């Protein structure tokens, strides 16, 4: 059984994190999949999805550390293509990755109590994101 | 066809790696899936799963490099939430990611001869981990 | 429904990136899966797969930044196992990850207009890679 639904996410720009857990759990519930897995995908190359303990400290720490490892700069080769100063956004998003798969058991997401599904906006301006959710199972 | 089984993993704390390949291959064998994929997921936000050549050198190198990029420190914002000194554990685990999907062909995991499935304990104390394995296929 | 096909990729060595989007889209089309997901996996521990805007600048930036974070060196513990100078290749490939899952909608890959599927050769010499593609859906 396959169930697919997308939803929109409005971000305010660089460094903003969203907790997608509730929205994804709702789609899994709609899907009637009892056992299987759900895939959550950010359409576009400068947004990332993963799991984290979604609390205010880590919402600062994760983007701050990514900016330290892949600093905002006009010196990236990517600047030649677009001159828009978001080379680091691409590198951060590619390193974290655009998607996540979570198991489904008894119709519910299998996550730890302090483990949530996050979206991180790596781009430098507000973006309207499409998140595609695909549940597979029985 | 869906087959799901979890197993427990006792870790000794920060930097310890386990080779999960045998356990996952056993579950794939039980599942009777011949062609498809298997998803391996760490329940909790401070453990990571991926592939690596599972040999003693890299078992030191990977955690050491992660500690260099995301150093243990009491200065993370996360420290405000818990005061337990594992902010870097969260950042390391989120960057590597909590899960991995491996193809199944003729009832076997498709992996290179020097490519194993690892679990890395990023937390600073021993943890009892639940690993959820979900095979999908025919 | 499961459809699985592998293909070969000849790389020229460290830092070379390939755009796999066309090949994967072709396999999805063959598969006749209309709604579901496709998994793309690099067999072997020193190659990585993900999404990126596949343009010349980022093709330089991504490997360059990975070499900065995990520098080529003879000092890794891995050197004790093989003495072949590719410890950093393993660390880079493990961090990016060997695989990617992309949604399928109406028989097509769901990707942004500037989001492509890449393969990055992290090893230091030319390699013949097997890429395993598994589509799951209806």
mmCIF file of N, CA and C in Angstrom, chain B residues 25-135:
data_model
loop_
_atom_site.group_PDB
_atom_site.id
_atom_site.type_symbol
_atom_site.label_atom_id
_atom_site.label_comp_id
_atom_site.label_asym_id
_atom_site.label_seq_id
_atom_site.Cartn_x
_atom_site.Cartn_y
_atom_site.Cartn_z
ATOM 1 N N UNK B 25 21.243 -8.705 8.344
ATOM 2 C CA UNK B 25 21.181 -9.788 7.343
ATOM 3 C C UNK B 25 20.303 -10.930 7.834
ATOM 4 N N UNK B 26 20.368 -11.225 9.129
ATOM 5 C CA UNK B 26 19.522 -12.279 9.707
ATOM 6 C C UNK B 26 18.037 -11.929 9.616
ATOM 7 N N UNK B 27 17.701 -10.679 9.868
ATOM 8 C CA UNK B 27 16.300 -10.250 9.799
ATOM 9 C C UNK B 27 15.813 -10.279 8.350
ATOM 10 N N UNK B 28 16.675 -9.881 7.425
ATOM 11 C CA UNK B 28 16.310 -9.957 5.993
ATOM 12 C C UNK B 28 16.049 -11.409 5.606
ATOM 13 N N UNK B 29 16.865 -12.295 6.087
ATOM 14 C CA UNK B 29 16.691 -13.718 5.808
ATOM 15 C C UNK B 29 15.345 -14.226 6.363
ATOM 16 N N UNK B 30 15.043 -13.898 7.617
ATOM 17 C CA UNK B 30 13.736 -14.231 8.217
ATOM 18 C C UNK B 30 12.560 -13.698 7.404
ATOM 19 N N UNK B 31 12.756 -12.498 6.839
ATOM 20 C CA UNK B 31 11.637 -11.784 6.194
ATOM 21 C C UNK B 31 11.168 -12.463 4.920
ATOM 22 N N UNK B 32 12.036 -13.269 4.335
ATOM 23 C CA UNK B 32 11.774 -13.914 3.045
ATOM 24 C C UNK B 32 11.609 -12.929 1.891
ATOM 25 N N UNK B 33 11.972 -11.677 2.108
ATOM 26 C CA UNK B 33 12.009 -10.724 0.988
ATOM 27 C C UNK B 33 13.186 -11.111 0.087
ATOM 28 N N UNK B 34 12.896 -11.252 -1.212
ATOM 29 C CA UNK B 34 13.942 -11.634 -2.177
ATOM 30 C C UNK B 34 14.508 -10.401 -2.895
ATOM 31 N N UNK B 35 13.582 -9.467 -3.243
ATOM 32 C CA UNK B 35 13.977 -8.235 -3.922
ATOM 33 C C UNK B 35 13.285 -7.064 -3.253
ATOM 34 N N UNK B 36 14.063 -6.066 -2.882
ATOM 35 C CA UNK B 36 13.462 -4.903 -2.236
ATOM 36 C C UNK B 36 14.515 -4.109 -1.500
ATOM 37 N N UNK B 37 14.160 -3.668 -0.282
ATOM 38 C CA UNK B 37 15.075 -2.835 0.492
ATOM 39 C C UNK B 37 14.805 -3.024 1.976
ATOM 40 N N UNK B 38 15.822 -2.732 2.776
ATOM 41 C CA UNK B 38 15.666 -2.820 4.227
ATOM 42 C C UNK B 38 16.112 -1.502 4.852
ATOM 43 N N UNK B 39 15.299 -1.021 5.789
ATOM 44 C CA UNK B 39 15.544 0.247 6.479
ATOM 45 C C UNK B 39 15.929 -0.058 7.922
ATOM 46 N N UNK B 40 17.019 0.550 8.387
ATOM 47 C CA UNK B 40 17.564 0.321 9.724
ATOM 48 C C UNK B 40 17.571 1.666 10.436
ATOM 49 N N UNK B 41 16.915 1.744 11.599
ATOM 50 C CA UNK B 41 16.645 3.041 12.245
ATOM 51 C C UNK B 41 16.998 3.007 13.722
ATOM 52 N N UNK B 42 17.768 4.006 14.182
ATOM 53 C CA UNK B 42 18.079 4.154 15.597
ATOM 54 C C UNK B 42 16.985 4.992 16.271
ATOM 55 N N UNK B 43 16.286 4.395 17.217
ATOM 56 C CA UNK B 43 15.260 5.130 17.963
ATOM 57 C C UNK B 43 15.974 5.969 19.023
ATOM 58 N N UNK B 44 15.849 7.288 18.925
ATOM 59 C CA UNK B 44 16.556 8.192 19.835
ATOM 60 C C UNK B 44 17.420 9.168 19.061
ATOM 61 N N UNK B 45 17.709 10.323 19.697
ATOM 62 C CA UNK B 45 18.331 11.406 18.934
ATOM 63 C C UNK B 45 19.846 11.510 19.074
ATOM 64 N N UNK B 46 20.492 10.583 19.776
ATOM 65 C CA UNK B 46 21.954 10.691 19.925
ATOM 66 C C UNK B 46 22.716 9.438 19.473
ATOM 67 N N UNK B 47 22.101 8.678 18.567
ATOM 68 C CA UNK B 47 22.792 7.544 17.944
ATOM 69 C C UNK B 47 22.680 7.650 16.434
ATOM 70 N N UNK B 48 23.685 7.161 15.717
ATOM 71 C CA UNK B 48 23.709 7.283 14.258
ATOM 72 C C UNK B 48 23.910 5.924 13.602
ATOM 73 N N UNK B 49 23.419 5.814 12.377
ATOM 74 C CA UNK B 49 23.562 4.575 11.589
ATOM 75 C C UNK B 49 24.008 4.950 10.181
ATOM 76 N N UNK B 50 24.896 4.137 9.599
ATOM 77 C CA UNK B 50 25.363 4.385 8.234
ATOM 78 C C UNK B 50 26.164 3.208 7.739
ATOM 79 N N UNK B 51 26.953 3.423 6.667
ATOM 80 C CA UNK B 51 27.870 2.371 6.225
ATOM 81 C C UNK B 51 29.316 2.852 6.351
ATOM 82 N N UNK B 52 30.199 1.902 6.598
ATOM 83 C CA UNK B 52 31.634 2.174 6.710
ATOM 84 C C UNK B 52 32.379 0.847 6.529
ATOM 85 N N UNK B 53 33.653 0.931 6.187
ATOM 86 C CA UNK B 53 34.485 -0.271 6.292
ATOM 87 C C UNK B 53 34.758 -0.463 7.771
ATOM 88 N N UNK B 54 34.221 -1.532 8.349
ATOM 89 C CA UNK B 54 34.257 -1.693 9.799
ATOM 90 C C UNK B 54 35.577 -2.323 10.236
ATOM 91 N N UNK B 55 36.601 -1.478 10.346
ATOM 92 C CA UNK B 55 37.920 -1.966 10.779
ATOM 93 C C UNK B 55 38.406 -1.040 11.893
ATOM 94 N N UNK B 56 39.361 -1.512 12.729
ATOM 95 C CA UNK B 56 39.725 -0.766 13.933
ATOM 96 C C UNK B 56 40.169 0.672 13.713
ATOM 97 N N UNK B 57 40.873 0.931 12.615
ATOM 98 C CA UNK B 57 41.351 2.291 12.360
ATOM 99 C C UNK B 57 40.197 3.269 12.207
ATOM 100 N N UNK B 58 39.263 2.947 11.316
ATOM 101 C CA UNK B 58 38.130 3.855 11.084
ATOM 102 C C UNK B 58 37.211 3.944 12.293
ATOM 103 N N UNK B 59 37.186 2.890 13.111
ATOM 104 C CA UNK B 59 36.386 2.963 14.344
ATOM 105 C C UNK B 59 36.932 4.009 15.321
ATOM 106 N N UNK B 60 38.221 4.354 15.157
ATOM 107 C CA UNK B 60 38.785 5.472 15.919
ATOM 108 C C UNK B 60 38.636 6.794 15.164
ATOM 109 N N UNK B 61 38.884 6.715 13.842
ATOM 110 C CA UNK B 61 38.935 7.950 13.043
ATOM 111 C C UNK B 61 37.592 8.667 12.977
ATOM 112 N N UNK B 62 36.520 7.927 12.771
ATOM 113 C CA UNK B 62 35.223 8.590 12.577
ATOM 114 C C UNK B 62 34.801 9.368 13.828
ATOM 115 N N UNK B 63 34.759 8.731 15.010
ATOM 116 C CA UNK B 63 34.384 9.514 16.193
ATOM 117 C C UNK B 63 35.370 10.637 16.504
ATOM 118 N N UNK B 64 36.652 10.410 16.238
ATOM 119 C CA UNK B 64 37.653 11.456 16.520
ATOM 120 C C UNK B 64 37.423 12.682 15.641
ATOM 121 N N UNK B 65 37.143 12.445 14.363
ATOM 122 C CA UNK B 65 36.910 13.580 13.463
ATOM 123 C C UNK B 65 35.605 14.287 13.818
ATOM 124 N N UNK B 66 34.591 13.525 14.202
ATOM 125 C CA UNK B 66 33.331 14.157 14.603
ATOM 126 C C UNK B 66 33.538 15.022 15.850
ATOM 127 N N UNK B 67 34.373 14.549 16.776
ATOM 128 C CA UNK B 67 34.664 15.354 17.973
ATOM 129 C C UNK B 67 35.451 16.611 17.627
ATOM 130 N N UNK B 68 36.211 16.554 16.524
ATOM 131 C CA UNK B 68 36.943 17.742 16.080
ATOM 132 C C UNK B 68 35.972 18.760 15.470
ATOM 133 N N UNK B 69 35.019 18.266 14.666
ATOM 134 C CA UNK B 69 34.083 19.169 13.983
ATOM 135 C C UNK B 69 32.995 19.694 14.921
ATOM 136 N N UNK B 70 32.537 18.834 15.831
ATOM 137 C CA UNK B 70 31.485 19.212 16.806
ATOM 138 C C UNK B 70 32.021 18.856 18.188
ATOM 139 N N UNK B 71 32.882 19.710 18.752
ATOM 140 C CA UNK B 71 33.613 19.330 19.974
ATOM 141 C C UNK B 71 32.708 19.254 21.207
ATOM 142 N N UNK B 72 33.017 18.303 22.080
ATOM 143 C CA UNK B 72 32.371 18.290 23.391
ATOM 144 C C UNK B 72 32.594 19.645 24.057
ATOM 145 N N UNK B 73 31.545 20.209 24.631
ATOM 146 C CA UNK B 73 31.635 21.557 25.209
ATOM 147 C C UNK B 73 30.400 21.821 26.052
ATOM 148 N N UNK B 74 30.558 22.687 27.049
ATOM 149 C CA UNK B 74 29.402 23.112 27.850
ATOM 150 C C UNK B 74 28.799 24.398 27.287
ATOM 151 N N UNK B 75 29.292 24.851 26.119
ATOM 152 C CA UNK B 75 28.855 26.146 25.586
ATOM 153 C C UNK B 75 27.674 26.070 24.618
ATOM 154 N N UNK B 76 27.214 24.858 24.314
ATOM 155 C CA UNK B 76 26.087 24.777 23.384
ATOM 156 C C UNK B 76 24.805 25.284 24.053
ATOM 157 N N UNK B 77 23.910 25.823 23.216
ATOM 158 C CA UNK B 77 22.597 26.253 23.699
ATOM 159 C C UNK B 77 21.833 25.102 24.341
ATOM 160 N N UNK B 78 22.083 23.892 23.827
ATOM 161 C CA UNK B 78 21.419 22.703 24.360
ATOM 162 C C UNK B 78 21.668 22.511 25.852
ATOM 163 N N UNK B 79 22.814 22.983 26.307
ATOM 164 C CA UNK B 79 23.171 22.856 27.726
ATOM 165 C C UNK B 79 22.131 23.510 28.644
ATOM 166 N N UNK B 80 21.465 24.547 28.136
ATOM 167 C CA UNK B 80 20.425 25.225 28.926
ATOM 168 C C UNK B 80 19.237 24.300 29.214
ATOM 169 N N UNK B 81 18.995 23.344 28.310
ATOM 170 C CA UNK B 81 17.824 22.476 28.470
ATOM 171 C C UNK B 81 18.071 21.364 29.485
ATOM 172 N N UNK B 82 19.289 20.810 29.469
ATOM 173 C CA UNK B 82 19.499 19.579 30.233
ATOM 174 C C UNK B 82 20.720 19.594 31.141
ATOM 175 N N UNK B 83 21.664 20.504 30.889
ATOM 176 C CA UNK B 83 22.897 20.555 31.700
ATOM 177 C C UNK B 83 23.591 19.193 31.793
ATOM 178 N N UNK B 84 23.573 18.449 30.698
ATOM 179 C CA UNK B 84 24.174 17.116 30.782
ATOM 180 C C UNK B 84 25.352 16.908 29.829
ATOM 181 N N UNK B 85 25.804 17.998 29.211
ATOM 182 C CA UNK B 85 27.065 17.930 28.462
ATOM 183 C C UNK B 85 27.038 17.095 27.202
ATOM 184 N N UNK B 86 25.841 16.868 26.627
ATOM 185 C CA UNK B 86 25.827 16.067 25.399
ATOM 186 C C UNK B 86 25.307 16.832 24.172
ATOM 187 N N UNK B 87 25.471 18.152 24.190
ATOM 188 C CA UNK B 87 25.075 18.938 23.012
ATOM 189 C C UNK B 87 25.756 18.440 21.744
ATOM 190 N N UNK B 88 27.057 18.179 21.832
ATOM 191 C CA UNK B 88 27.805 17.699 20.653
ATOM 192 C C UNK B 88 27.277 16.349 20.181
ATOM 193 N N UNK B 89 26.775 15.526 21.112
ATOM 194 C CA UNK B 89 26.242 14.206 20.738
ATOM 195 C C UNK B 89 25.051 14.369 19.799
ATOM 196 N N UNK B 90 24.184 15.319 20.120
ATOM 197 C CA UNK B 90 23.023 15.585 19.262
ATOM 198 C C UNK B 90 23.463 16.056 17.878
ATOM 199 N N UNK B 91 24.410 16.992 17.855
ATOM 200 C CA UNK B 91 24.836 17.562 16.566
ATOM 201 C C UNK B 91 25.522 16.511 15.698
ATOM 202 N N UNK B 92 26.335 15.666 16.308
ATOM 203 C CA UNK B 92 27.008 14.605 15.552
ATOM 204 C C UNK B 92 25.987 13.599 14.996
ATOM 205 N N UNK B 93 25.044 13.196 15.829
ATOM 206 C CA UNK B 93 24.063 12.188 15.407
ATOM 207 C C UNK B 93 23.145 12.734 14.316
ATOM 208 N N UNK B 94 22.744 14.003 14.454
ATOM 209 C CA UNK B 94 21.878 14.607 13.435
ATOM 210 C C UNK B 94 22.613 14.720 12.106
ATOM 211 N N UNK B 95 23.887 15.049 12.142
ATOM 212 C CA UNK B 95 24.653 15.200 10.898
ATOM 213 C C UNK B 95 24.855 13.862 10.196
ATOM 214 N N UNK B 96 25.183 12.820 10.932
ATOM 215 C CA UNK B 96 25.323 11.498 10.301
ATOM 216 C C UNK B 96 23.960 10.938 9.921
ATOM 217 N N UNK B 97 22.967 11.170 10.740
ATOM 218 C CA UNK B 97 21.614 10.678 10.473
ATOM 219 C C UNK B 97 21.332 9.389 11.219
ATOM 220 N N UNK B 98 20.028 9.162 11.546
ATOM 221 C CA UNK B 98 19.642 8.028 12.386
ATOM 222 C C UNK B 98 19.359 6.747 11.619
ATOM 223 N N UNK B 99 19.487 6.765 10.291
ATOM 224 C CA UNK B 99 19.016 5.582 9.568
ATOM 225 C C UNK B 99 19.707 5.379 8.245
ATOM 226 N N UNK B 100 19.469 4.210 7.694
ATOM 227 C CA UNK B 100 20.108 3.760 6.456
ATOM 228 C C UNK B 100 19.151 2.812 5.757
ATOM 229 N N UNK B 101 19.118 2.890 4.421
ATOM 230 C CA UNK B 101 18.371 1.914 3.622
ATOM 231 C C UNK B 101 19.346 1.178 2.712
ATOM 232 N N UNK B 102 19.250 -0.153 2.684
ATOM 233 C CA UNK B 102 20.152 -0.990 1.874
ATOM 234 C C UNK B 102 19.291 -1.856 0.940
ATOM 235 N N UNK B 103 19.684 -1.989 -0.326
ATOM 236 C CA UNK B 103 18.911 -2.847 -1.241
ATOM 237 C C UNK B 103 19.016 -4.322 -0.842
ATOM 238 N N UNK B 104 17.978 -5.077 -1.183
ATOM 239 C CA UNK B 104 17.979 -6.537 -1.034
ATOM 240 C C UNK B 104 17.858 -7.144 -2.429
ATOM 241 N N UNK B 105 18.778 -8.068 -2.738
ATOM 242 C CA UNK B 105 18.742 -8.759 -4.030
ATOM 243 C C UNK B 105 18.956 -10.239 -3.772
ATOM 244 N N UNK B 106 18.100 -11.074 -4.325
ATOM 245 C CA UNK B 106 18.187 -12.530 -4.107
ATOM 246 C C UNK B 106 18.272 -12.869 -2.617
ATOM 247 N N UNK B 107 17.499 -12.149 -1.823
ATOM 248 C CA UNK B 107 17.416 -12.425 -0.393
ATOM 249 C C UNK B 107 18.585 -11.951 0.444
ATOM 250 N N UNK B 108 19.533 -11.247 -0.201
ATOM 251 C CA UNK B 108 20.737 -10.812 0.535
ATOM 252 C C UNK B 108 20.907 -9.291 0.471
ATOM 253 N N UNK B 109 21.561 -8.751 1.497
ATOM 254 C CA UNK B 109 21.943 -7.337 1.489
ATOM 255 C C UNK B 109 22.905 -7.070 0.340
ATOM 256 N N UNK B 110 22.687 -5.967 -0.383
ATOM 257 C CA UNK B 110 23.632 -5.552 -1.418
ATOM 258 C C UNK B 110 24.618 -4.561 -0.781
ATOM 259 N N UNK B 111 25.808 -5.067 -0.465
ATOM 260 C CA UNK B 111 26.865 -4.240 0.135
ATOM 261 C C UNK B 111 28.186 -4.613 -0.522
ATOM 262 N N UNK B 112 29.124 -3.691 -0.575
ATOM 263 C CA UNK B 112 30.461 -4.033 -1.025
ATOM 264 C C UNK B 112 31.146 -4.932 -0.005
ATOM 265 N N UNK B 113 32.237 -5.617 -0.407
ATOM 266 C CA UNK B 113 32.931 -6.536 0.504
ATOM 267 C C UNK B 113 33.517 -5.816 1.730
ATOM 268 N N UNK B 114 33.847 -4.522 1.580
ATOM 269 C CA UNK B 114 34.385 -3.755 2.711
ATOM 270 C C UNK B 114 33.413 -2.658 3.131
ATOM 271 N N UNK B 115 32.144 -2.960 3.021
ATOM 272 C CA UNK B 115 31.101 -1.989 3.388
ATOM 273 C C UNK B 115 30.166 -2.658 4.392
ATOM 274 N N UNK B 116 30.178 -2.177 5.622
ATOM 275 C CA UNK B 116 29.335 -2.744 6.671
ATOM 276 C C UNK B 116 28.339 -1.695 7.182
ATOM 277 N N UNK B 117 27.310 -2.176 7.881
ATOM 278 C CA UNK B 117 26.324 -1.294 8.519
ATOM 279 C C UNK B 117 26.797 -1.035 9.948
ATOM 280 N N UNK B 118 27.011 0.258 10.283
ATOM 281 C CA UNK B 118 27.489 0.558 11.645
ATOM 282 C C UNK B 118 26.424 1.298 12.442
ATOM 283 N N UNK B 119 26.548 1.158 13.758
ATOM 284 C CA UNK B 119 25.881 2.032 14.721
ATOM 285 C C UNK B 119 26.965 2.778 15.473
ATOM 286 N N UNK B 120 26.801 4.104 15.598
ATOM 287 C CA UNK B 120 27.739 4.895 16.397
ATOM 288 C C UNK B 120 26.985 5.505 17.573
ATOM 289 N N UNK B 121 27.446 5.193 18.766
ATOM 290 C CA UNK B 121 26.905 5.817 19.979
ATOM 291 C C UNK B 121 27.531 7.196 20.103
ATOM 292 N N UNK B 122 26.735 8.236 19.933
ATOM 293 C CA UNK B 122 27.248 9.602 20.069
ATOM 294 C C UNK B 122 27.031 10.142 21.472
ATOM 295 N N UNK B 123 26.223 9.459 22.278
ATOM 296 C CA UNK B 123 25.942 9.966 23.626
ATOM 297 C C UNK B 123 27.126 9.670 24.546
ATOM 298 N N UNK B 124 27.150 10.349 25.719
ATOM 299 C CA UNK B 124 28.345 10.294 26.556
ATOM 300 C C UNK B 124 28.272 9.224 27.631
ATOM 301 N N UNK B 125 27.123 8.563 27.729
ATOM 302 C CA UNK B 125 27.038 7.485 28.718
ATOM 303 C C UNK B 125 26.446 6.235 28.066
ATOM 304 N N UNK B 126 26.574 5.095 28.694
ATOM 305 C CA UNK B 126 26.026 3.854 28.125
ATOM 306 C C UNK B 126 24.528 3.993 27.885
ATOM 307 N N UNK B 127 24.068 3.465 26.774
ATOM 308 C CA UNK B 127 22.652 3.549 26.443
ATOM 309 C C UNK B 127 22.174 2.192 25.954
ATOM 310 N N UNK B 128 20.913 1.899 26.253
ATOM 311 C CA UNK B 128 20.288 0.716 25.682
ATOM 312 C C UNK B 128 19.474 1.182 24.477
ATOM 313 N N UNK B 129 19.891 0.796 23.274
ATOM 314 C CA UNK B 129 19.306 1.299 22.050
ATOM 315 C C UNK B 129 18.318 0.306 21.454
ATOM 316 N N UNK B 130 17.227 0.827 20.923
ATOM 317 C CA UNK B 130 16.315 0.024 20.113
ATOM 318 C C UNK B 130 16.583 0.327 18.643
ATOM 319 N N UNK B 131 16.874 -0.730 17.893
ATOM 320 C CA UNK B 131 17.109 -0.603 16.454
ATOM 321 C C UNK B 131 15.912 -1.239 15.748
ATOM 322 N N UNK B 132 15.213 -0.460 14.935
ATOM 323 C CA UNK B 132 14.026 -0.961 14.236
ATOM 324 C C UNK B 132 14.404 -1.281 12.784
ATOM 325 N N UNK B 133 14.109 -2.496 12.375
ATOM 326 C CA UNK B 133 14.460 -2.939 11.016
ATOM 327 C C UNK B 133 13.174 -3.245 10.256
ATOM 328 N N UNK B 134 13.020 -2.634 9.075
ATOM 329 C CA UNK B 134 11.812 -2.805 8.266
ATOM 330 C C UNK B 134 12.205 -3.198 6.846
ATOM 331 N N UNK B 135 11.838 -4.426 6.438
ATOM 332 C CA UNK B 135 12.110 -4.878 5.070
ATOM 333 C C UNK B 135 10.847 -4.710 4.233
#
